[in-house]
Amino acid sequence: MYWIKRILQVLLIALLLAAGYRVALHLYVWLDSAERIAARSEEETRSVVHWLSPDKPLIYTFPTSRTVAIRVLSNAIFASQTVLDKPINYAIEYRLLDSQDNELEKHTYHHASKLALEEGEQQVKQLIEDRQALAVTSGQSFYVDWQQLTQASKISLRLIPEEPSLRGVVVRIHGKTPTNADDVTRTWLKLPQQWRERMTSYHTLGDSGLQPQQIANAVSYDWRKLAPQGIPGIDFDADILYESLPYNVITYDFSAEQFDLDGYYTRPGLAASIRLSEAGDLNLQTQGDIKNLQLSWHDLTQQQAPQTLQPVTTDDPTRFLLPDMQPGLLVIRSHAEMTTTWRNEQDQVIAPLHSYYYHLNEANQAEYTVQGGSDLQLDMRGAPGSSVQLSVYDAEQQLLRSETLTLAGLNSGFDRLITPETRREAITDSEKRYLRLSRQAHRVTVSSTEPVAAKLQSRHGAMHHQNYVCATLCDAPENGFTEVGAWFSQSADNEFHFIEQQLILKVRLFSAPPPPEEKQSGYLSQALFVSLPVSNTALVYSPPKYFALPQPAEPFQYTPLVDLAQLYDAQLSIQQTAPVSAPVPKVITLSDTGIRYTEQEIDQLDKVPDLSDPSLQHFINHGTPRDYWKVRLFQLQPGQTLSQNYRDRDKPMAIVIKPFVRGAHPAEPLILTTQLDGQFSQVVTDEYSIARKRYALAPDLAQSAFLLHPKDPTLTAYPSITLTIGTDIQRLNQLIVSAEQPLWFALLEEYATPPPQPQWWQHEF
């Protein structure tokens, strides 16, 4: 019996060893047959991906209240690398659903990507399925932002194949959620070192160049991966995608010294500028001789003359300070090649703006799919005399129109081209042309036989342009008003071709200071008594521009009465002047108590004004300078609309609205809407007039204004709005104005030669 038990034990152990050997052999054969495109390395990552289906969509659920954005990263899959020389096209249809599976939005996002290249060139990707290494294209992604997710709790994805050789598409979905990090620095240090290195690899200085705000942005949100609904293997299929890092990084072998991409490069004939939107100190760092640097500050309202600035030295010989800078334009020039780096009070680098252009030539043209009835802006840069061909086609590829545009090719003096080696090269100034498309338009091509940089932007003519406006430069606060840009860039259908041929040009953009041009036109104020019966005169501070030539003073122009000698001089002047030659000067008195406003001729004064009383303000229309104008304002109530008729009248060059609100220091911005109705040109023009605009106006606390009313003269001034009537408006029918708050305003029209018209109602003289 004993030997029988021992024999059975040996047999059982032998069977277990045989089974284990067989399993290990199968595992070894399976792993050995899965050959990789490239060997594994420490920089390899593995990601769980899900296959998209053209028939059955994948549905992902996410928390609405905590999801700020959704990122969809996709890769096209092929059985073998058979099409390395051309991009692969596919599309993903996504739908946003609510908790009851009701469809809220539906969009289609098209992709064009190429197969991932071999190791050592660009990137390596690999997906293993059924013992075969499948070819994977470079990753493509799109984002769904919070504005689309306010009501949605699910997203549905479906594949739309556009290539017969496409085996499938795999996706990864991530939701952007807040982390609620209390200690920003501690949270940052807790992140794995590899994560931190990847997040800071873009920075020229690495970790040491990060600012507190950048670290806070890095840890404030986290991308959490979402899983599809259903049972794996039944409702959806999953696989493992192997990738080597970094993704899509192309390195250059620079033959010359690199320039700091954060720096402002200047040399004789090539200047730079910084738009200052808030007051504060600026820090400057340079490796060159500071004596070669010329700095000037420009007031964009042109009420102050340009000011030359002298940097203040610090303990560091390469760092300098510009204290107490005001909003405006800082212009940077130099006598020699220099690169400067600028930081604000928070020690954050001030980065310049840039834009991308397609490099057109005889062999490469840009092709766009456009929406019929939309408006186009074509932005071009080229040598003098260069020509650009703009062609418009319908859906049947029939030519609707073709325009040849000739460029002036003026040197910019501020903008510059950034080469792949980070060098800066001079470029011509931007030249824009505008075209309103017909309903039949479907496709647009832009071509040139000479080297030309071009980009296309579009908008719908009926769309509102929403803008936050200050008297000077400012940043729009987060007060619920959303700015909507006038134009939106369009990507060419053949953009991948330009990327592949390295024909994408990066242009760094700078603003030039406004030139001191004295206008030869004049303004005519309009009487709105029929439409707006409630009106009142006001005293408004309206200083001239710093370069304006002195003009003879008018009776409706006033100056503060700060010395009784002004009054005595006015009284003496009327004694020496014939009574009918000029009106008698008047004194306007504004009081903080009692009767708030009085106005008397100087020969009818009851008593001499008490200039020592701080509760009184006096103004007189005698002497110089007279920067306070007496104007008539009309009242526009919320819900009320002003329709100013321009039919059968000369078209003005521009319409100016000067708005005011009763009271002092309103907390909310003034919301104003304007609309221009008329006949717009359907040919290519140099000017474009936006028909619908909506403004949020910030109070202009530097401009004083008083309503000449005995009860409450307090007024708050707002920035003026100028509506340019361009050459693209063939006939102007009417202007429509409305406001969301009670508004007092004056309406002025600009003409090359103001028509003679008595304005007794305007100034009451």
Coordinates of N, CA and C in Angstrom, one line a residue, residues 387-501:
S387 N 2.2 88.5 -57.0 CA 0.8 88.3 -57.2 C 0.3 87.0 -56.6
V388 N -0.9 87.1 -56.1 CA -1.6 85.9 -55.5 C -2.9 85.7 -56.2
Q389 N -3.1 84.4 -56.6 CA -4.4 84.1 -57.3 C -5.4 83.5 -56.3
L390 N -6.5 84.1 -56.2 CA -7.6 83.6 -55.3 C -8.7 83.1 -56.2
S391 N -9.0 81.8 -56.0 CA -10.1 81.1 -56.9 C -11.1 80.5 -56.0
V392 N -12.4 80.7 -56.4 CA -13.5 80.2 -55.6 C -14.3 79.2 -56.5
Y393 N -14.6 78.0 -55.9 CA -15.3 76.9 -56.7 C -16.5 76.5 -55.9
D394 N -17.5 75.9 -56.6 CA -18.7 75.4 -56.0 C -18.5 74.0 -55.7
A395 N -19.5 73.3 -55.2 CA -19.4 71.9 -54.8 C -19.1 71.0 -55.9
E396 N -19.4 71.4 -57.1 CA -19.1 70.6 -58.3 C -17.8 70.9 -58.9
Q397 N -17.0 71.7 -58.2 CA -15.6 72.1 -58.7 C -15.7 73.0 -59.9
Q398 N -16.8 73.7 -60.1 CA -16.9 74.7 -61.1 C -16.4 76.0 -60.6
L399 N -15.6 76.7 -61.4 CA -15.0 78.0 -61.0 C -16.1 79.1 -61.0
L400 N -16.3 79.7 -59.8 CA -17.2 80.8 -59.6 C -16.6 82.1 -59.9
R401 N -15.4 82.3 -59.4 CA -14.7 83.6 -59.6 C -13.2 83.4 -59.4
S402 N -12.4 84.2 -60.0 CA -11.0 84.2 -59.8 C -10.4 85.6 -59.7
E403 N -9.6 85.9 -58.7 CA -9.1 87.2 -58.5 C -7.6 87.2 -58.4
T404 N -6.9 88.1 -59.1 CA -5.5 88.3 -59.0 C -5.1 89.5 -58.1
L405 N -4.4 89.2 -57.0 CA -4.1 90.3 -56.0 C -2.6 90.6 -56.1
T406 N -2.3 91.9 -56.2 CA -0.9 92.3 -56.3 C -0.5 92.9 -54.9
L407 N 0.7 92.5 -54.5 CA 1.1 93.0 -53.2 C 2.1 94.1 -53.3
A408 N 2.0 95.1 -52.3 CA 2.9 96.2 -52.3 C 4.3 95.8 -51.7
G409 N 4.3 94.9 -50.8 CA 5.6 94.3 -50.3 C 6.4 95.3 -49.5
L410 N 5.7 96.1 -48.6 CA 6.4 97.1 -47.8 C 7.1 96.4 -46.6
N411 N 8.3 96.8 -46.2 CA 9.0 96.2 -45.1 C 8.3 96.5 -43.8
S412 N 8.1 95.4 -43.0 CA 7.4 95.6 -41.8 C 8.1 96.5 -40.7
G413 N 9.4 96.2 -40.5 CA 10.1 96.9 -39.5 C 9.9 96.4 -38.1
F414 N 8.8 95.6 -37.9 CA 8.6 95.0 -36.5 C 8.4 93.5 -36.6
D415 N 7.6 93.0 -37.5 CA 7.4 91.5 -37.6 C 8.6 90.9 -38.1
R416 N 8.8 89.6 -37.8 CA 10.0 88.9 -38.3 C 9.6 87.4 -38.4
L417 N 10.4 86.8 -39.3 CA 10.2 85.3 -39.5 C 11.2 84.6 -38.6
I418 N 10.7 83.5 -38.0 CA 11.5 82.6 -37.1 C 11.9 81.4 -37.9
T419 N 13.1 81.2 -38.2 CA 13.6 80.1 -39.0 C 13.7 78.8 -38.1
P420 N 13.8 77.6 -38.7 CA 13.9 76.4 -37.9 C 15.1 76.5 -36.9
E421 N 16.1 77.3 -37.3 CA 17.3 77.4 -36.5 C 17.2 78.5 -35.4
T422 N 16.0 79.0 -35.3 CA 15.6 80.1 -34.3 C 16.2 81.4 -34.7
R423 N 16.7 81.6 -35.9 CA 17.2 82.9 -36.3 C 16.0 83.8 -36.8
R424 N 16.2 85.1 -36.7 CA 15.1 86.0 -37.1 C 15.5 86.6 -38.4
E425 N 14.5 86.7 -39.3 CA 14.7 87.3 -40.6 C 13.6 88.3 -40.8
A426 N 14.0 89.4 -41.5 CA 13.0 90.5 -41.8 C 11.9 89.9 -42.8
I427 N 10.7 90.4 -42.7 CA 9.6 90.0 -43.5 C 8.8 91.2 -43.9
T428 N 8.1 91.1 -45.0 CA 7.3 92.2 -45.4 C 6.0 92.4 -44.5
D429 N 5.4 93.5 -44.6 CA 4.2 93.8 -43.8 C 3.0 93.0 -44.3
S430 N 2.1 92.8 -43.3 CA 0.9 92.0 -43.6 C 0.0 92.9 -44.5
E431 N -0.6 92.2 -45.6 CA -1.6 92.9 -46.5 C -2.8 92.0 -46.5
K432 N -3.9 92.6 -46.2 CA -5.2 91.9 -46.1 C -6.2 92.2 -47.2
R433 N -6.9 91.2 -47.7 CA -8.0 91.4 -48.7 C -9.2 90.6 -48.1
Y434 N -10.4 91.1 -48.4 CA -11.6 90.6 -47.9 C -12.5 90.2 -49.0
L435 N -13.3 89.2 -48.8 CA -14.3 88.7 -49.8 C -15.4 88.1 -49.1
R436 N -16.6 88.5 -49.5 CA -17.9 87.9 -49.1 C -18.3 86.9 -50.1
L437 N -18.4 85.6 -49.7 CA -18.6 84.5 -50.6 C -20.1 84.4 -50.9
S438 N -20.4 83.9 -52.0 CA -21.8 83.6 -52.4 C -22.2 82.3 -51.7
R439 N -23.5 82.0 -51.8 CA -24.1 80.8 -51.2 C -23.5 79.5 -51.8
Q440 N -23.2 79.6 -53.1 CA -22.7 78.4 -53.9 C -21.3 78.1 -53.6
A441 N -20.5 79.0 -52.9 CA -19.1 78.7 -52.7 C -18.9 77.5 -51.8
H442 N -17.9 76.7 -52.2 CA -17.6 75.5 -51.4 C -16.1 75.3 -51.2
R443 N -15.3 75.7 -52.1 CA -13.9 75.5 -52.1 C -13.1 76.7 -52.6
V444 N -12.0 77.0 -51.9 CA -11.1 78.1 -52.2 C -9.7 77.6 -52.4
T445 N -9.0 78.1 -53.4 CA -7.6 77.9 -53.5 C -6.8 79.2 -53.6
V446 N -5.6 79.2 -52.9 CA -4.8 80.4 -52.9 C -3.4 79.9 -53.5
S447 N -3.0 80.5 -54.6 CA -1.7 80.1 -55.2 C -0.9 81.3 -55.6
S448 N 0.3 81.1 -55.9 CA 1.2 82.1 -56.4 C 2.4 81.5 -57.1
T449 N 2.9 82.2 -58.1 CA 4.1 81.7 -58.8 C 5.4 82.2 -58.1
E450 N 5.3 83.2 -57.2 CA 6.4 83.7 -56.4 C 6.3 83.2 -55.0
P451 N 7.4 83.2 -54.2 CA 7.3 82.8 -52.8 C 6.4 83.9 -52.0
V452 N 5.3 83.4 -51.4 CA 4.4 84.3 -50.7 C 4.0 83.5 -49.4
A453 N 3.9 84.2 -48.3 CA 3.3 83.7 -47.1 C 1.8 84.1 -47.0
A454 N 1.0 83.1 -46.8 CA -0.5 83.4 -46.8 C -1.2 82.6 -45.7
K455 N -2.2 83.1 -45.2 CA -3.1 82.4 -44.3 C -4.6 82.9 -44.5
L456 N -5.5 82.1 -44.2 CA -6.9 82.4 -44.5 C -7.7 82.4 -43.2
Q457 N -8.5 83.4 -43.0 CA -9.4 83.4 -41.8 C -10.8 83.7 -42.3
S458 N -11.8 83.2 -41.5 CA -13.2 83.3 -42.0 C -14.1 83.7 -40.8
R459 N -15.3 84.1 -41.1 CA -16.3 84.5 -40.2 C -17.6 84.5 -40.9
H460 N -18.7 84.4 -40.1 CA -20.1 84.6 -40.7 C -20.5 86.0 -40.5
G461 N -21.0 86.6 -41.6 CA -21.3 88.0 -41.6 C -22.3 88.4 -40.5
A462 N -23.2 87.5 -40.1 CA -24.3 87.8 -39.1 C -23.8 87.5 -37.7
M463 N -22.6 87.0 -37.5 CA -22.1 86.7 -36.2 C -21.7 88.0 -35.5
H464 N -22.0 88.0 -34.2 CA -21.6 89.1 -33.3 C -20.1 89.1 -33.0
H465 N -19.4 90.2 -33.1 CA -18.1 90.4 -32.6 C -18.1 91.0 -31.2
Q466 N -17.8 90.2 -30.2 CA -17.9 90.7 -28.8 C -16.5 91.0 -28.3
N467 N -16.4 92.2 -27.7 CA -15.1 92.8 -27.3 C -15.2 93.6 -26.0
Y468 N -14.3 93.4 -25.2 CA -14.2 94.1 -23.9 C -13.2 95.3 -24.2
V469 N -13.7 96.5 -24.0 CA -13.0 97.7 -24.4 C -12.7 98.6 -23.2
C470 N -11.5 99.1 -23.1 CA -11.0 100.0 -22.1 C -10.5 101.3 -22.8
A471 N -10.4 102.4 -22.0 CA -9.8 103.6 -22.6 C -8.4 103.4 -23.0
T472 N -7.7 102.6 -22.3 CA -6.3 102.2 -22.6 C -6.3 100.6 -22.8
L473 N -5.1 100.0 -22.9 CA -5.0 98.6 -23.0 C -5.4 98.0 -21.6
C474 N -6.1 96.8 -21.7 CA -6.4 96.1 -20.5 C -6.7 94.7 -20.8
D475 N -6.8 93.9 -19.8 CA -7.2 92.5 -19.9 C -8.6 92.3 -19.5
A476 N -9.4 91.6 -20.2 CA -10.8 91.4 -19.9 C -11.0 90.6 -18.6
P477 N -11.7 91.2 -17.6 CA -11.9 90.4 -16.4 C -12.9 89.3 -16.5
E478 N -12.9 88.4 -15.6 CA -13.9 87.3 -15.6 C -15.2 87.7 -14.9
N479 N -16.0 88.4 -15.7 CA -17.3 88.9 -15.2 C -18.5 88.4 -15.9
G480 N -18.3 87.3 -16.6 CA -19.4 86.7 -17.3 C -19.5 87.1 -18.8
F481 N -18.8 88.1 -19.2 CA -18.8 88.5 -20.6 C -17.7 87.8 -21.4
T482 N -18.2 87.1 -22.4 CA -17.2 86.3 -23.2 C -16.9 87.0 -24.5
E483 N -15.6 87.2 -24.7 CA -15.1 87.9 -25.9 C -15.2 86.9 -27.0
V484 N -15.7 87.3 -28.2 CA -15.7 86.5 -29.4 C -14.9 87.3 -30.5
G485 N -13.9 86.6 -31.0 CA -13.0 87.2 -32.0 C -13.8 87.5 -33.3
A486 N -13.2 88.4 -34.0 CA -13.8 88.8 -35.3 C -13.5 87.7 -36.3
W487 N -12.3 87.1 -36.3 CA -11.9 86.2 -37.4 C -11.4 84.9 -36.7
F488 N -11.6 83.8 -37.5 CA -11.1 82.5 -37.0 C -10.3 81.9 -38.1
S489 N -9.1 81.4 -37.7 CA -8.1 80.8 -38.7 C -8.7 79.5 -39.3
Q490 N -8.4 79.3 -40.6 CA -8.8 78.1 -41.2 C -7.6 77.3 -41.6
S491 N -7.6 76.0 -41.3 CA -6.6 75.1 -41.7 C -6.8 74.6 -43.2
A492 N -5.8 74.6 -43.9 CA -5.9 74.1 -45.3 C -6.2 72.6 -45.3
D493 N -7.0 72.2 -46.4 CA -7.2 70.8 -46.5 C -5.9 70.0 -46.7
N494 N -5.0 70.6 -47.4 CA -3.7 69.9 -47.6 C -2.6 70.4 -46.7
E495 N -3.0 70.7 -45.4 CA -2.0 71.2 -44.4 C -0.9 70.2 -44.2
F496 N -1.3 68.9 -44.2 CA -0.2 67.9 -43.9 C 0.9 68.0 -45.0
H497 N 0.5 68.3 -46.2 CA 1.5 68.5 -47.2 C 2.5 69.6 -46.9
F498 N 2.0 70.7 -46.4 CA 2.9 71.8 -46.0 C 3.7 71.4 -44.8
I499 N 3.2 70.7 -43.9 CA 4.0 70.2 -42.7 C 5.1 69.3 -43.2
E500 N 4.7 68.4 -44.1 CA 5.7 67.4 -44.6 C 6.8 68.0 -45.4
Q501 N 6.5 69.1 -46.1 CA 7.5 69.8 -46.9 C 8.2 70.9 -46.1

